[in-house]
Coordinates of C-alpha atoms and ligand atoms in Angstrom, one line a residue:
M80 CA -25.5 41.9 2.4
A81 CA -27.5 40.8 -0.6
D82 CA -26.3 38.1 -3.1
K83 CA -26.9 39.3 -6.6
K84 CA -26.6 38.0 -10.0
Y85 CA -25.5 39.6 -13.2
I86 CA -26.8 37.7 -16.2
I87 CA -25.4 38.3 -19.8
N88 CA -27.4 37.2 -22.7
Y89 CA -25.7 36.6 -26.1
E90 CA -26.2 34.7 -29.2
E91 CA -23.9 31.8 -30.4
F92 CA -23.7 30.6 -33.9
A93 CA -21.9 27.7 -35.3
S94 CA -21.0 29.5 -38.4
A95 CA -21.8 32.9 -40.2
S96 CA -24.3 31.1 -42.5
Q97 CA -26.8 31.2 -39.6
M98 CA -26.5 35.0 -39.4
T99 CA -28.4 37.8 -41.1
P100 CA -27.0 38.9 -44.3
E101 CA -25.7 42.2 -42.7
D102 CA -24.0 40.3 -39.9
R103 CA -22.5 37.8 -42.4
E104 CA -21.1 40.7 -44.4
L105 CA -19.5 42.2 -41.3
V106 CA -18.0 38.9 -40.3
A107 CA -16.4 38.6 -43.7
A108 CA -15.3 42.2 -43.5
A109 CA -13.6 41.6 -40.1
I110 CA -11.8 38.5 -41.5
D111 CA -10.9 40.4 -44.6
A112 CA -9.6 43.4 -42.5
Q113 CA -6.9 41.0 -41.1
K114 CA -4.9 41.6 -44.3
G115 CA -4.1 45.0 -43.0
S116 CA -2.6 43.7 -39.8
Y117 CA 1.0 44.7 -39.2
S118 CA 2.1 42.1 -36.6
P119 CA 5.7 41.2 -37.1
Y120 CA 6.2 40.7 -33.3
S121 CA 3.2 38.6 -32.2
H122 CA 2.1 37.1 -35.6
F123 CA -1.4 37.5 -34.3
Q124 CA -3.5 39.2 -37.0
V125 CA -6.6 40.9 -35.8
G126 CA -9.3 42.4 -38.1
A127 CA -12.2 44.6 -37.0
A128 CA -15.1 45.9 -39.0
L129 CA -17.4 48.5 -37.9
R130 CA -20.8 49.3 -39.4
L131 CA -22.2 52.8 -38.4
T132 CA -25.9 53.6 -38.2
D133 CA -25.8 55.3 -41.5
G134 CA -24.6 52.1 -43.1
T135 CA -20.9 53.1 -43.5
L136 CA -18.6 50.1 -43.2
L137 CA -15.1 50.7 -41.8
K138 CA -12.2 48.3 -41.4
G139 CA -9.1 48.3 -39.0
A140 CA -6.3 45.9 -38.0
N141 CA -3.8 45.7 -35.4
Q142 CA -0.6 47.7 -35.8
E143 CA 2.5 46.7 -33.9
N144 CA 5.6 48.6 -33.2
A145 CA 9.2 47.7 -32.0
A146 CA 8.3 49.7 -28.9
Y147 CA 5.6 47.3 -28.0
P148 CA 3.2 49.7 -26.1
S149 CA 3.1 52.0 -29.1
G150 CA 1.1 49.5 -31.1
L151 CA -2.6 49.5 -31.2
C152 CA -5.4 46.7 -31.3
A153 CA -7.5 46.4 -34.4
E154 CA -10.8 47.5 -32.6
R155 CA -9.2 50.8 -31.3
V156 CA -7.8 51.5 -34.9
V157 CA -11.2 51.3 -36.4
M158 CA -13.1 53.0 -33.5
F159 CA -10.7 55.9 -33.4
F160 CA -10.9 56.3 -37.2
A161 CA -14.6 56.4 -36.9
G162 CA -14.4 58.8 -34.0
A163 CA -12.2 61.2 -36.0
N164 CA -14.0 60.9 -39.4
Y165 CA -17.5 60.3 -38.5
P166 CA -17.8 62.1 -35.1
D167 CA -21.6 62.3 -35.1
V168 CA -22.5 58.9 -36.4
P169 CA -23.3 56.2 -33.8
F170 CA -21.9 52.7 -34.1
E171 CA -24.3 50.0 -35.0
T172 CA -22.1 46.8 -35.0
L173 CA -18.4 46.0 -34.4
A174 CA -17.1 42.5 -35.5
I175 CA -13.7 41.3 -34.6
A176 CA -11.8 38.3 -35.9
G177 CA -8.3 37.0 -34.9
S178 CA -5.8 34.7 -36.6
D179 CA -2.7 33.1 -35.1
H180 CA 0.1 32.9 -37.8
G181 CA -2.6 33.3 -40.5
V182 CA -5.1 30.7 -39.1
L183 CA -8.5 31.9 -37.9
C184 CA -8.7 31.1 -34.2
D185 CA -11.3 28.4 -33.2
S186 CA -12.5 30.4 -30.2
P187 CA -14.0 33.9 -30.9
A188 CA -11.6 36.7 -30.6
S189 CA -12.0 38.4 -27.3
P190 CA -11.2 42.0 -27.0
C191 CA -8.7 43.4 -24.3
G192 CA -9.9 45.5 -21.5
A193 CA -8.6 48.7 -23.1
C194 CA -10.7 48.1 -26.1
R195 CA -13.8 47.4 -24.1
Q196 CA -13.3 50.6 -22.2
V197 CA -13.1 52.5 -25.6
M198 CA -16.2 50.8 -26.8
A199 CA -17.9 51.9 -23.6
E200 CA -16.9 55.6 -24.3
Y201 CA -18.4 55.6 -27.8
Q202 CA -21.5 53.9 -26.6
K203 CA -21.8 56.7 -24.0
K204 CA -20.7 59.6 -26.4
H205 CA -23.6 58.4 -28.9
N206 CA -25.9 57.4 -26.2
H207 CA -26.5 54.4 -28.5
P208 CA -25.9 50.7 -27.6
F209 CA -24.1 48.8 -30.4
N210 CA -23.6 45.1 -31.1
I211 CA -20.3 43.3 -30.8
I212 CA -19.6 40.1 -32.9
L213 CA -16.7 38.0 -31.8
V214 CA -15.6 35.7 -34.6
G215 CA -14.0 32.3 -34.2
S216 CA -13.9 29.5 -36.8
K217 CA -15.8 27.0 -34.6
R218 CA -18.2 29.6 -33.2
I219 CA -19.3 33.2 -33.3
R220 CA -20.8 35.2 -30.5
K221 CA -23.0 38.3 -30.8
F222 CA -23.5 40.6 -27.8
H223 CA -26.1 43.4 -27.9
C224 CA -24.3 46.2 -26.1
V225 CA -21.0 47.0 -24.5
D226 CA -22.3 46.4 -21.0
D227 CA -22.5 42.7 -22.0
V228 CA -18.7 42.5 -22.5
L229 CA -17.9 45.1 -19.8
P230 CA -20.1 44.8 -16.9
F231 CA -20.1 47.7 -14.4
I232 CA -18.5 50.1 -16.9
F233 CA -16.4 52.8 -15.5
D234 CA -18.1 56.1 -16.0
S235 CA -16.5 59.1 -14.2
L236 CA -19.9 60.8 -14.2
S237 CA -21.5 58.0 -12.2
V238 CA -18.8 57.3 -9.6
D239 CA -20.5 57.2 -6.2
Ligands
THU474 N1 -4.9 42.6 -30.3 C1 -5.9 43.2 -31.0 O1 -5.7 43.8 -32.0 N2 -7.1 43.2 -30.4 C2 -7.4 42.6 -29.2 O2 -8.4 42.7 -28.6 C3 -6.4 41.9 -28.4 C4 -5.0 41.9 -29.1 C5 -3.6 42.6 -31.0 C6 -2.6 43.4 -30.2 C7 -1.3 42.8 -30.7 O3 -0.9 43.3 -31.9 C8 -1.7 41.2 -31.0 O4 -3.1 41.3 -31.1 C9 -1.2 40.4 -29.8 O5 -1.6 40.7 -28.6

């Protein structure tokens, strides 16, 4: 038996003003993307903004449904759009912002497990690590690859 540690490094900012202009733009885009949220059941508006390595900036928002499981999170909306329309362009940075009843949450939005697994798939598909920015009104966190939000990623090719 061996005791092991898994250390995750990430950056934390008190506000977007401390970030690079590119990241500031993405944070603003994630907040703006919340306008597209269709969330009559949870009243939780999530916006996601994705910058591809060719500079393309895409937005998505959560879409709910009376049959609850038929809805989809904002992150997957934008990632699947990118996968369908820009299949060969790797992801550069994904920013996510969540609001409860229209008020940006204090704590950074934290993606669900299913969205993290989808992030992992695109990171693997493109063989290109990408940044993930989680936006809250009191602090913003920036992670530098999917492994840092999903340690020990499931990969059917590496099951042993
Ligand atoms: N939601 C997202 O869009 N992203 C997440 O990572 C977590 C949750 C959405 C799903 C649902 O429409 C609402 O937030 C409440 O769970």
